[in-house]
mmCIF file of C-alpha atoms in Angstrom:
data_model
loop_
_atom_site.group_PDB
_atom_site.id
_atom_site.type_symbol
_atom_site.label_atom_id
_atom_site.label_comp_id
_atom_site.label_asym_id
_atom_site.label_seq_id
_atom_site.Cartn_x
_atom_site.Cartn_y
_atom_site.Cartn_z
ATOM 1 C CA UNK A 110 181.509 150.368 145.669
ATOM 2 C CA UNK A 111 183.681 153.069 144.121
ATOM 3 C CA UNK A 112 187.412 152.507 143.878
ATOM 4 C CA UNK A 113 189.551 155.630 144.195
ATOM 5 C CA UNK A 114 191.703 156.440 141.194
ATOM 6 C CA UNK A 115 193.514 159.309 142.912
ATOM 7 C CA UNK A 116 197.287 158.980 142.272
ATOM 8 C CA UNK A 117 198.103 159.934 145.862
ATOM 9 C CA UNK A 118 195.519 158.262 148.107
ATOM 10 C CA UNK A 119 194.838 159.882 151.486
ATOM 11 C CA UNK A 120 197.029 158.675 154.295
ATOM 12 C CA UNK A 121 195.690 156.490 157.029
ATOM 13 C CA UNK A 122 195.718 157.959 160.525
ATOM 14 C CA UNK A 123 198.686 155.717 161.317
ATOM 15 C CA UNK A 124 200.671 156.979 158.335
ATOM 16 C CA UNK A 125 199.848 160.575 159.280
ATOM 17 C CA UNK A 126 201.352 159.945 162.715
ATOM 18 C CA UNK A 127 204.281 157.817 161.552
ATOM 19 C CA UNK A 128 205.542 160.120 158.782
ATOM 20 C CA UNK A 129 206.664 163.041 160.989
ATOM 21 C CA UNK A 130 208.138 160.604 163.520
ATOM 22 C CA UNK A 131 210.211 158.942 160.784
ATOM 23 C CA UNK A 132 211.376 162.347 159.586
ATOM 24 C CA UNK A 133 212.392 163.346 163.101
ATOM 25 C CA UNK A 134 214.299 160.118 163.702
ATOM 26 C CA UNK A 135 216.161 160.528 160.398
ATOM 27 C CA UNK A 136 217.400 164.021 161.297
ATOM 28 C CA UNK A 137 221.228 163.974 161.574
ATOM 29 C CA UNK A 138 221.131 165.284 165.150
ATOM 30 C CA UNK A 139 218.694 162.605 166.261
ATOM 31 C CA UNK A 140 220.350 159.791 164.285
ATOM 32 C CA UNK A 141 223.472 160.278 166.331
ATOM 33 C CA UNK A 142 221.502 159.385 169.455
ATOM 34 C CA UNK A 143 218.734 157.034 168.332
ATOM 35 C CA UNK A 144 218.835 154.979 165.141
ATOM 36 C CA UNK A 145 215.584 154.456 163.275
ATOM 37 C CA UNK A 146 216.508 150.785 162.954
ATOM 38 C CA UNK A 147 216.827 150.482 166.715
ATOM 39 C CA UNK A 148 213.361 151.972 167.167
ATOM 40 C CA UNK A 149 211.985 149.469 164.665
ATOM 41 C CA UNK A 150 213.677 146.585 166.488
ATOM 42 C CA UNK A 151 212.158 147.725 169.781
ATOM 43 C CA UNK A 152 208.684 148.017 168.310
ATOM 44 C CA UNK A 153 208.958 144.579 166.707
ATOM 45 C CA UNK A 154 209.999 143.103 170.066
ATOM 46 C CA UNK A 155 206.927 144.637 171.697
ATOM 47 C CA UNK A 156 204.616 143.337 168.966
ATOM 48 C CA UNK A 157 205.488 142.024 165.483
ATOM 49 C CA UNK A 158 202.806 144.177 163.845
ATOM 50 C CA UNK A 159 204.169 147.462 165.258
ATOM 51 C CA UNK A 160 206.163 149.646 162.865
ATOM 52 C CA UNK A 161 206.556 153.266 161.803
ATOM 53 C CA UNK A 162 208.143 152.370 158.451
ATOM 54 C CA UNK A 163 206.653 149.094 157.200
ATOM 55 C CA UNK A 164 203.261 147.737 156.274
ATOM 56 C CA UNK A 165 202.875 144.343 157.904
ATOM 57 C CA UNK A 166 200.108 141.755 157.929
ATOM 58 C CA UNK A 167 199.225 138.825 160.147
ATOM 59 C CA UNK A 168 198.174 135.525 158.578
ATOM 60 C CA UNK A 169 194.688 134.891 159.963
ATOM 61 C CA UNK A 170 193.606 132.008 157.738
ATOM 62 C CA UNK A 171 195.084 129.619 155.174
ATOM 63 C CA UNK A 172 192.872 128.095 152.466
ATOM 64 C CA UNK A 173 194.124 125.162 150.427
ATOM 65 C CA UNK A 174 192.652 125.884 146.989
ATOM 66 C CA UNK A 175 194.229 122.895 145.205
ATOM 67 C CA UNK A 176 196.967 120.384 145.983
ATOM 68 C CA UNK A 177 199.635 122.934 145.040
ATOM 69 C CA UNK A 178 197.901 126.297 145.580
ATOM 70 C CA UNK A 179 196.976 128.046 148.794
ATOM 71 C CA UNK A 180 195.478 131.385 149.749
ATOM 72 C CA UNK A 181 196.899 133.360 152.659
ATOM 73 C CA UNK A 182 194.259 135.600 154.227
ATOM 74 C CA UNK A 183 195.962 138.568 155.884
ATOM 75 C CA UNK A 184 195.051 141.263 158.406
ATOM 76 C CA UNK A 185 197.260 144.293 157.547
ATOM 77 C CA UNK A 186 198.393 146.867 160.062
ATOM 78 C CA UNK A 187 197.347 150.507 159.876
ATOM 79 C CA UNK A 188 200.312 151.533 157.709
ATOM 80 C CA UNK A 189 198.945 149.543 154.755
ATOM 81 C CA UNK A 190 196.991 152.067 152.705
ATOM 82 C CA UNK A 191 195.535 149.560 150.285
ATOM 83 C CA UNK A 192 192.094 149.483 151.859
ATOM 84 C CA UNK A 193 191.605 153.032 150.550
ATOM 85 C CA UNK A 194 193.701 152.876 147.376
ATOM 86 C CA UNK A 195 193.952 149.297 146.049
ATOM 87 C CA UNK A 196 192.418 148.444 142.698
ATOM 88 C CA UNK A 197 191.426 144.962 141.549
ATOM 89 C CA UNK A 198 194.279 143.384 139.597
ATOM 90 C CA UNK A 199 197.099 145.058 141.499
ATOM 91 C CA UNK A 200 199.913 143.260 143.304
ATOM 92 C CA UNK A 201 202.014 143.634 146.443
ATOM 93 C CA UNK A 202 205.678 142.882 147.064
ATOM 94 C CA UNK A 203 206.056 140.339 149.842
ATOM 95 C CA UNK A 204 209.354 140.598 151.722
ATOM 96 C CA UNK A 205 210.643 137.604 153.643
ATOM 97 C CA UNK A 206 213.819 136.508 155.369
ATOM 98 C CA UNK A 207 214.668 132.912 154.470
ATOM 99 C CA UNK A 208 217.790 131.307 155.906
ATOM 100 C CA UNK A 209 219.275 134.706 156.652
ATOM 101 C CA UNK A 210 218.616 136.026 153.160
ATOM 102 C CA UNK A 211 216.150 138.805 152.477
ATOM 103 C CA UNK A 212 214.017 138.112 149.412
ATOM 104 C CA UNK A 213 211.050 139.778 147.744
ATOM 105 C CA UNK A 214 208.393 138.420 145.408
ATOM 106 C CA UNK A 215 205.347 139.894 143.683
ATOM 107 C CA UNK A 216 201.913 138.434 144.358
ATOM 108 C CA UNK A 217 198.585 139.627 142.993
ATOM 109 C CA UNK A 218 195.883 140.405 145.491
ATOM 110 C CA UNK A 219 193.058 137.905 145.078
ATOM 111 C CA UNK A 220 190.719 139.751 147.452
ATOM 112 C CA UNK A 221 188.399 142.545 146.361
ATOM 113 C CA UNK A 222 189.394 146.172 146.964
ATOM 114 C CA UNK A 223 188.139 147.702 150.181
ATOM 115 C CA UNK A 224 187.942 144.411 152.063
ATOM 116 C CA UNK A 225 188.979 144.434 155.721
ATOM 117 C CA UNK A 226 191.090 141.327 155.138
ATOM 118 C CA UNK A 227 193.310 140.944 152.089
ATOM 119 C CA UNK A 228 194.524 137.782 150.370
ATOM 120 C CA UNK A 229 197.299 136.507 148.159
ATOM 121 C CA UNK A 230 197.127 133.153 146.402
ATOM 122 C CA UNK A 231 200.376 131.262 145.869
ATOM 123 C CA UNK A 232 200.989 128.319 143.566
ATOM 124 C CA UNK A 233 203.835 126.105 144.720
ATOM 125 C CA UNK A 234 206.720 125.981 142.259
ATOM 126 C CA UNK A 235 209.040 122.983 142.521
ATOM 127 C CA UNK A 236 212.355 124.311 143.747
ATOM 128 C CA UNK A 237 210.879 127.791 144.231
ATOM 129 C CA UNK A 238 212.510 129.358 147.284
ATOM 130 C CA UNK A 239 209.637 131.629 148.276
ATOM 131 C CA UNK A 240 206.631 129.594 147.159
ATOM 132 C CA UNK A 241 207.888 126.502 148.968
ATOM 133 C CA UNK A 242 208.559 128.587 152.091
ATOM 134 C CA UNK A 243 205.015 129.997 151.994
ATOM 135 C CA UNK A 244 203.608 126.480 151.627
ATOM 136 C CA UNK A 245 205.803 124.678 154.152
ATOM 137 C CA UNK A 246 206.782 127.235 156.787
ATOM 138 C CA UNK A 247 204.185 130.006 157.029
ATOM 139 C CA UNK A 248 201.354 129.341 159.473
ATOM 140 C CA UNK A 249 198.406 131.181 160.986
ATOM 141 C CA UNK A 250 199.666 133.894 163.335
ATOM 142 C CA UNK A 251 202.850 134.643 161.385
ATOM 143 C CA UNK A 252 203.499 138.259 160.379
ATOM 144 C CA UNK A 253 204.639 139.159 156.865
ATOM 145 C CA UNK A 254 205.999 142.440 155.470
ATOM 146 C CA UNK A 255 204.395 143.777 152.325
ATOM 147 C CA UNK A 256 204.382 146.838 150.103
ATOM 148 C CA UNK A 257 201.543 149.144 149.200
ATOM 149 C CA UNK A 258 199.497 147.890 146.210
ATOM 150 C CA UNK A 259 200.884 148.669 142.762
ATOM 151 C CA UNK A 260 200.356 147.802 139.110
ATOM 152 C CA UNK A 261 198.471 149.033 136.048
ATOM 153 C CA UNK A 262 196.488 145.855 135.279
ATOM 154 C CA UNK A 263 193.211 147.297 136.574
ATOM 155 C CA UNK A 264 189.628 147.870 135.563
ATOM 156 C CA UNK A 265 188.702 151.349 134.288
ATOM 157 C CA UNK A 266 186.150 153.734 135.689
ATOM 158 C CA UNK A 267 183.578 153.919 134.152
ATOM 159 C CA UNK A 268 183.337 150.250 133.249
ATOM 160 C CA UNK A 269 182.669 149.094 129.667
ATOM 161 C CA UNK A 270 179.336 147.469 128.872
ATOM 162 C CA UNK A 271 180.813 144.088 127.824
ATOM 163 C CA UNK A 272 183.787 142.484 129.590
ATOM 164 C CA UNK A 273 185.775 139.283 129.053
ATOM 165 C CA UNK A 274 187.958 138.040 131.925
ATOM 166 C CA UNK A 275 190.357 135.444 130.515
ATOM 167 C CA UNK A 276 192.819 133.431 132.595
ATOM 168 C CA UNK A 277 194.793 130.207 132.687
ATOM 169 C CA UNK A 278 196.455 128.352 135.556
ATOM 170 C CA UNK A 279 197.561 130.575 138.422
ATOM 171 C CA UNK A 280 196.894 133.610 136.224
ATOM 172 C CA UNK A 281 193.391 133.456 137.650
ATOM 173 C CA UNK A 282 194.560 135.339 140.774
ATOM 174 C CA UNK A 283 194.305 139.005 139.656
ATOM 175 C CA UNK A 284 191.335 138.213 137.412
ATOM 176 C CA UNK A 285 189.482 136.713 140.382
ATOM 177 C CA UNK A 286 189.973 139.978 142.251
ATOM 178 C CA UNK A 287 188.399 141.769 139.279
ATOM 179 C CA UNK A 288 185.415 139.409 139.289
ATOM 180 C CA UNK A 289 184.893 139.982 143.010
ATOM 181 C CA UNK A 290 185.179 143.723 142.440
ATOM 182 C CA UNK A 291 182.615 143.701 139.637
ATOM 183 C CA UNK A 292 180.142 141.885 141.847
ATOM 184 C CA UNK A 293 180.787 144.232 144.779
ATOM 185 C CA UNK A 294 180.280 147.258 142.495
ATOM 186 C CA UNK A 295 176.985 145.730 141.317
ATOM 187 C CA UNK A 296 178.141 145.752 137.710
ATOM 188 C CA UNK A 297 175.086 145.676 135.475
ATOM 189 C CA UNK A 298 176.806 144.986 132.163
ATOM 190 C CA UNK A 299 177.672 141.658 130.551
ATOM 191 C CA UNK A 300 180.735 139.813 131.887
ATOM 192 C CA UNK A 301 182.150 136.480 130.727
ATOM 193 C CA UNK A 302 184.795 134.760 132.852
ATOM 194 C CA UNK A 303 186.680 132.066 130.903
ATOM 195 C CA UNK A 304 189.340 130.085 132.755
ATOM 196 C CA UNK A 305 191.637 127.372 131.396
ATOM 197 C CA UNK A 306 193.258 124.660 133.528
ATOM 198 C CA UNK A 307 194.160 120.969 133.295
ATOM 199 C CA UNK A 308 191.247 119.362 135.139
ATOM 200 C CA UNK A 309 188.696 120.024 137.930
ATOM 201 C CA UNK A 310 191.308 119.208 140.582
ATOM 202 C CA UNK A 311 193.477 122.058 139.262
ATOM 203 C CA UNK A 312 190.693 124.666 139.342
ATOM 204 C CA UNK A 313 191.774 127.374 141.779
ATOM 205 C CA UNK A 314 188.917 129.146 143.629
ATOM 206 C CA UNK A 315 186.465 126.394 142.571
ATOM 207 C CA UNK A 316 184.181 126.883 145.577
ATOM 208 C CA UNK A 317 184.278 130.680 145.411
ATOM 209 C CA UNK A 318 183.554 130.678 141.674
ATOM 210 C CA UNK A 319 180.474 128.521 142.175
ATOM 211 C CA UNK A 320 179.234 130.852 144.934
ATOM 212 C CA UNK A 321 179.719 133.958 142.774
ATOM 213 C CA UNK A 322 178.028 132.298 139.791
ATOM 214 C CA UNK A 323 174.939 131.613 141.896
ATOM 215 C CA UNK A 324 174.584 135.229 143.063
ATOM 216 C CA UNK A 325 175.931 137.289 140.137
ATOM 217 C CA UNK A 326 173.303 137.205 137.396
ATOM 218 C CA UNK A 327 175.400 139.231 134.936
ATOM 219 C CA UNK A 328 178.156 136.581 134.932
ATOM 220 C CA UNK A 329 178.667 133.787 132.424
ATOM 221 C CA UNK A 330 181.254 131.399 133.894
ATOM 222 C CA UNK A 331 183.097 129.093 131.491
ATOM 223 C CA UNK A 332 185.861 126.634 132.402
ATOM 224 C CA UNK A 333 187.970 124.783 129.813
ATOM 225 C CA UNK A 334 189.699 121.611 131.033
ATOM 226 C CA UNK A 335 192.618 120.698 128.783
ATOM 227 C CA UNK A 336 192.603 117.024 129.851
ATOM 228 C CA UNK A 337 189.063 116.408 128.603
ATOM 229 C CA UNK A 338 188.325 119.348 126.273
ATOM 230 C CA UNK A 339 191.643 119.338 124.442
ATOM 231 C CA UNK A 340 194.188 122.156 124.074
ATOM 232 C CA UNK A 341 192.835 125.676 124.326
ATOM 233 C CA UNK A 342 193.095 127.503 120.984
ATOM 234 C CA UNK A 343 191.775 130.761 119.509
ATOM 235 C CA UNK A 344 189.121 128.684 117.779
ATOM 236 C CA UNK A 345 187.939 127.420 121.169
ATOM 237 C CA UNK A 346 187.704 131.010 122.367
ATOM 238 C CA UNK A 347 185.691 132.056 119.311
ATOM 239 C CA UNK A 348 183.274 129.141 119.796
ATOM 240 C CA UNK A 349 182.873 129.630 123.556
ATOM 241 C CA UNK A 350 182.537 133.426 123.376
ATOM 242 C CA UNK A 351 181.096 134.301 119.932
ATOM 243 C CA UNK A 352 181.277 138.060 120.589
ATOM 244 C CA UNK A 353 184.820 137.934 122.001
ATOM 245 C CA UNK A 354 185.943 140.573 119.504
ATOM 246 C CA UNK A 355 183.445 143.065 120.930
ATOM 247 C CA UNK A 356 184.511 142.740 124.545
ATOM 248 C CA UNK A 357 187.071 144.699 126.542
ATOM 249 C CA UNK A 358 189.330 141.900 127.744
ATOM 250 C CA UNK A 359 191.600 141.431 130.738
ATOM 251 C CA UNK A 360 193.902 138.401 130.490
ATOM 252 C CA UNK A 361 196.499 136.734 132.709
ATOM 253 C CA UNK A 362 198.191 133.344 132.445
ATOM 254 C CA UNK A 363 201.313 131.534 131.255
ATOM 255 C CA UNK A 364 203.385 133.336 128.630
ATOM 256 C CA UNK A 365 202.588 130.811 125.873
ATOM 257 C CA UNK A 366 198.855 131.082 126.488
ATOM 258 C CA UNK A 367 198.927 134.872 126.362
ATOM 259 C CA UNK A 368 201.182 134.963 123.310
ATOM 260 C CA UNK A 369 198.639 132.911 121.352
ATOM 261 C CA UNK A 370 195.786 135.241 122.338
ATOM 262 C CA UNK A 371 197.830 138.354 121.538
ATOM 263 C CA UNK A 372 198.669 136.961 118.094
ATOM 264 C CA UNK A 373 195.007 136.206 117.437
ATOM 265 C CA UNK A 374 194.007 139.712 118.524
ATOM 266 C CA UNK A 375 196.491 141.349 116.181
ATOM 267 C CA UNK A 376 195.871 138.954 113.277
ATOM 268 C CA UNK A 377 192.148 139.664 113.463
ATOM 269 C CA UNK A 378 192.707 143.434 113.836
ATOM 270 C CA UNK A 379 190.401 143.543 116.846
ATOM 271 C CA UNK A 380 189.593 147.074 117.974
ATOM 272 C CA UNK A 381 188.296 146.036 121.404
ATOM 273 C CA UNK A 382 191.066 146.569 124.002
ATOM 274 C CA UNK A 383 193.116 143.639 125.307
ATOM 275 C CA UNK A 384 194.846 144.175 128.658
ATOM 276 C CA UNK A 385 197.287 141.618 130.046
ATOM 277 C CA UNK A 386 199.499 141.035 133.085
ATOM 278 C CA UNK A 387 202.793 139.164 133.015
ATOM 279 C CA UNK A 388 204.910 138.208 136.012
ATOM 280 C CA UNK A 389 207.648 136.833 133.777
ATOM 281 C CA UNK A 390 210.604 138.664 132.377
ATOM 282 C CA UNK A 391 210.605 140.150 128.906
ATOM 283 C CA UNK A 392 213.609 138.522 127.202
ATOM 284 C CA UNK A 393 216.742 140.611 127.648
ATOM 285 C CA UNK A 394 218.499 141.789 124.508
ATOM 286 C CA UNK A 395 222.249 141.330 124.147
ATOM 287 C CA UNK A 396 223.906 144.568 125.162
ATOM 288 C CA UNK A 397 226.121 146.527 122.809
ATOM 289 C CA UNK A 398 227.970 148.188 125.695
ATOM 290 C CA UNK A 399 231.757 147.953 125.188
ATOM 291 C CA UNK A 400 232.353 146.713 128.725
ATOM 292 C CA UNK A 401 234.838 149.412 129.639
ATOM 293 C CA UNK A 402 234.782 150.492 133.311
ATOM 294 C CA UNK A 403 232.645 153.532 134.146
ATOM 295 C CA UNK A 404 231.966 155.248 137.469
ATOM 296 C CA UNK A 405 228.465 155.336 138.942
ATOM 297 C CA UNK A 406 227.852 158.007 141.581
ATOM 298 C CA UNK A 407 224.954 157.657 144.016
ATOM 299 C CA UNK A 408 224.262 161.360 144.410
ATOM 300 C CA UNK A 409 222.222 161.222 147.613
ATOM 301 C CA UNK A 410 224.745 159.263 149.689
ATOM 302 C CA UNK A 411 227.914 160.269 147.873
ATOM 303 C CA UNK A 412 228.865 156.602 147.439
ATOM 304 C CA UNK A 413 230.146 155.375 144.114
ATOM 305 C CA UNK A 414 231.234 152.196 142.381
ATOM 306 C CA UNK A 415 233.004 151.285 139.183
ATOM 307 C CA UNK A 416 231.293 148.851 136.811
ATOM 308 C CA UNK A 417 233.370 145.839 135.795
ATOM 309 C CA UNK A 418 231.392 144.530 132.823
ATOM 310 C CA UNK A 419 228.121 144.673 130.947
ATOM 311 C CA UNK A 420 225.708 143.410 133.611
ATOM 312 C CA UNK A 421 222.708 145.462 134.723
ATOM 313 C CA UNK A 422 223.413 148.300 137.157
ATOM 314 C CA UNK A 423 221.715 146.411 140.002
ATOM 315 C CA UNK A 424 224.042 143.443 139.536
ATOM 316 C CA UNK A 425 227.076 145.733 139.235
ATOM 317 C CA UNK A 426 226.178 147.543 142.453
ATOM 318 C CA UNK A 427 225.763 144.250 144.313
ATOM 319 C CA UNK A 428 229.134 143.048 143.041
ATOM 320 C CA UNK A 429 230.586 146.250 144.475
ATOM 321 C CA UNK A 430 229.146 145.370 147.884
ATOM 322 C CA UNK A 431 226.196 147.779 147.842
ATOM 323 C CA UNK A 432 222.686 146.779 148.886
ATOM 324 C CA UNK A 433 220.115 148.630 146.809
ATOM 325 C CA UNK A 434 216.349 148.418 147.020
ATOM 326 C CA UNK A 435 214.916 145.954 144.512
ATOM 327 C CA UNK A 436 212.118 143.462 144.010
ATOM 328 C CA UNK A 437 211.427 141.344 140.959
ATOM 329 C CA UNK A 438 214.794 141.863 139.168
ATOM 330 C CA UNK A 439 213.025 141.536 135.790
ATOM 331 C CA UNK A 440 211.788 145.056 135.141
ATOM 332 C CA UNK A 441 208.201 144.675 136.367
ATOM 333 C CA UNK A 442 207.773 145.971 139.902
ATOM 334 C CA UNK A 443 209.791 149.227 139.628
ATOM 335 C CA UNK A 444 211.193 148.732 143.151
ATOM 336 C CA UNK A 445 214.663 149.602 141.835
ATOM 337 C CA UNK A 446 213.517 152.602 139.816
ATOM 338 C CA UNK A 447 215.544 155.746 140.364
ATOM 339 C CA UNK A 448 216.358 159.020 138.619
ATOM 340 C CA UNK A 449 219.360 159.158 136.322
ATOM 341 C CA UNK A 450 220.573 162.716 136.796
ATOM 342 C CA UNK A 451 223.221 162.463 134.089
ATOM 343 C CA UNK A 452 224.956 159.932 131.872
ATOM 344 C CA UNK A 453 224.033 157.377 129.243
ATOM 345 C CA UNK A 454 222.318 154.000 129.805
ATOM 346 C CA UNK A 455 221.098 151.125 127.642
ATOM 347 C CA UNK A 456 217.733 149.450 128.263
ATOM 348 C CA UNK A 457 218.187 145.659 128.116
ATOM 349 C CA UNK A 458 214.523 145.085 127.213
ATOM 350 C CA UNK A 459 214.220 147.575 124.344
ATOM 351 C CA UNK A 460 217.837 148.151 123.318
ATOM 352 C CA UNK A 461 217.244 151.900 123.580
ATOM 353 C CA UNK A 462 220.265 154.054 124.497
ATOM 354 C CA UNK A 463 219.450 157.294 126.291
ATOM 355 C CA UNK A 464 221.417 160.202 127.726
ATOM 356 C CA UNK A 465 218.352 162.234 128.737
ATOM 357 C CA UNK A 466 219.005 163.961 132.094
ATOM 358 C CA UNK A 467 216.685 163.432 135.084
ATOM 359 C CA UNK A 468 215.247 160.293 133.514
ATOM 360 C CA UNK A 469 213.542 157.470 135.439
ATOM 361 C CA UNK A 470 215.370 154.166 134.931
ATOM 362 C CA UNK A 471 215.133 150.681 136.442
ATOM 363 C CA UNK A 472 218.472 149.416 137.716
ATOM 364 C CA UNK A 473 217.695 145.755 136.996
ATOM 365 C CA UNK A 474 217.321 146.300 133.232
ATOM 366 C CA UNK A 475 219.754 149.196 132.636
ATOM 367 C CA UNK A 476 223.427 149.003 131.643
ATOM 368 C CA UNK A 477 225.814 151.940 132.059
ATOM 369 C CA UNK A 478 227.221 153.307 128.807
ATOM 370 C CA UNK A 479 229.070 156.227 130.436
ATOM 371 C CA UNK A 480 229.788 157.690 133.865
ATOM 372 C CA UNK A 481 226.460 158.094 135.691
ATOM 373 C CA UNK A 482 224.965 160.122 138.503
ATOM 374 C CA UNK A 483 221.942 158.438 140.104
ATOM 375 C CA UNK A 484 219.462 159.822 142.606
ATOM 376 C CA UNK A 485 218.179 156.805 144.568
#
């Protein structure tokens, strides 16, 4: 199977029909008569999967992988373009309404690209608003709203001859999609899949991994159980995969686990590429902004607000009563990315201060250092 790498994948027939209808409904003359939101409400009342603006998916099956992890198997509607464009390792933004509050979370796709049904795998986090909702409230037949697939943690084309897939805990999710993709593409190279978890009861996708191992001759499957094998260390990796330093590696897992591997890679001056995916925030740097009020103009709508401190622009806008598009709030998903037409901002992750015009910035990690004009 060949996965398209085209930056603008072809539209589905549904998107080709929906796009001009959306444009027509958003025309000022039409908006005065029929609101796009009202059309969406009517379509949803007719059938929850109907929409001209949103990709939606029905839950068709729920698989309990472990005591605290479940896979939701989803049938997307025709507006989801991922069947043509998704790449193994990418994620979607899941949008939910919980107790009257709209929330979004990022989840890696655990299904292979091109599959008719897609899947996300969710580990329950104690006290986690969304993960607990997905475990306790969501049932077969429910309809969820999701984004198009996104993310740069993907396999290349052409594929390297030797691959290491390395994961720990729930970080197995995007890596599992890669393994399924390699098998579907009839990869003829040498792939090692090494996963780390506490014990056999905590092994996510245990049944699926066994099935793939039996039918994928190019795969060497290794599982390290911390409870019986001891803590996972770089030395364990070197022993388990003697040629680890010759393999192109894709890694996902807890921050501490990945930090150790990154340190080992750099300390050993390994030339083989190491790719990693993190769904945790990069620590924010203390801002040097003086905290004096500045005006932020939203050029498209003409709205504006005045900042009252040194919080990120997204937080400042929300304090001013504005509702702006956003997702992860930690600088990963780019849902809040916009164009800074003019003005100076500070990046809370890098500390960089920039006054470059027409620059892409993310509202959740940017602080205003002067009056700004933003094109949202």
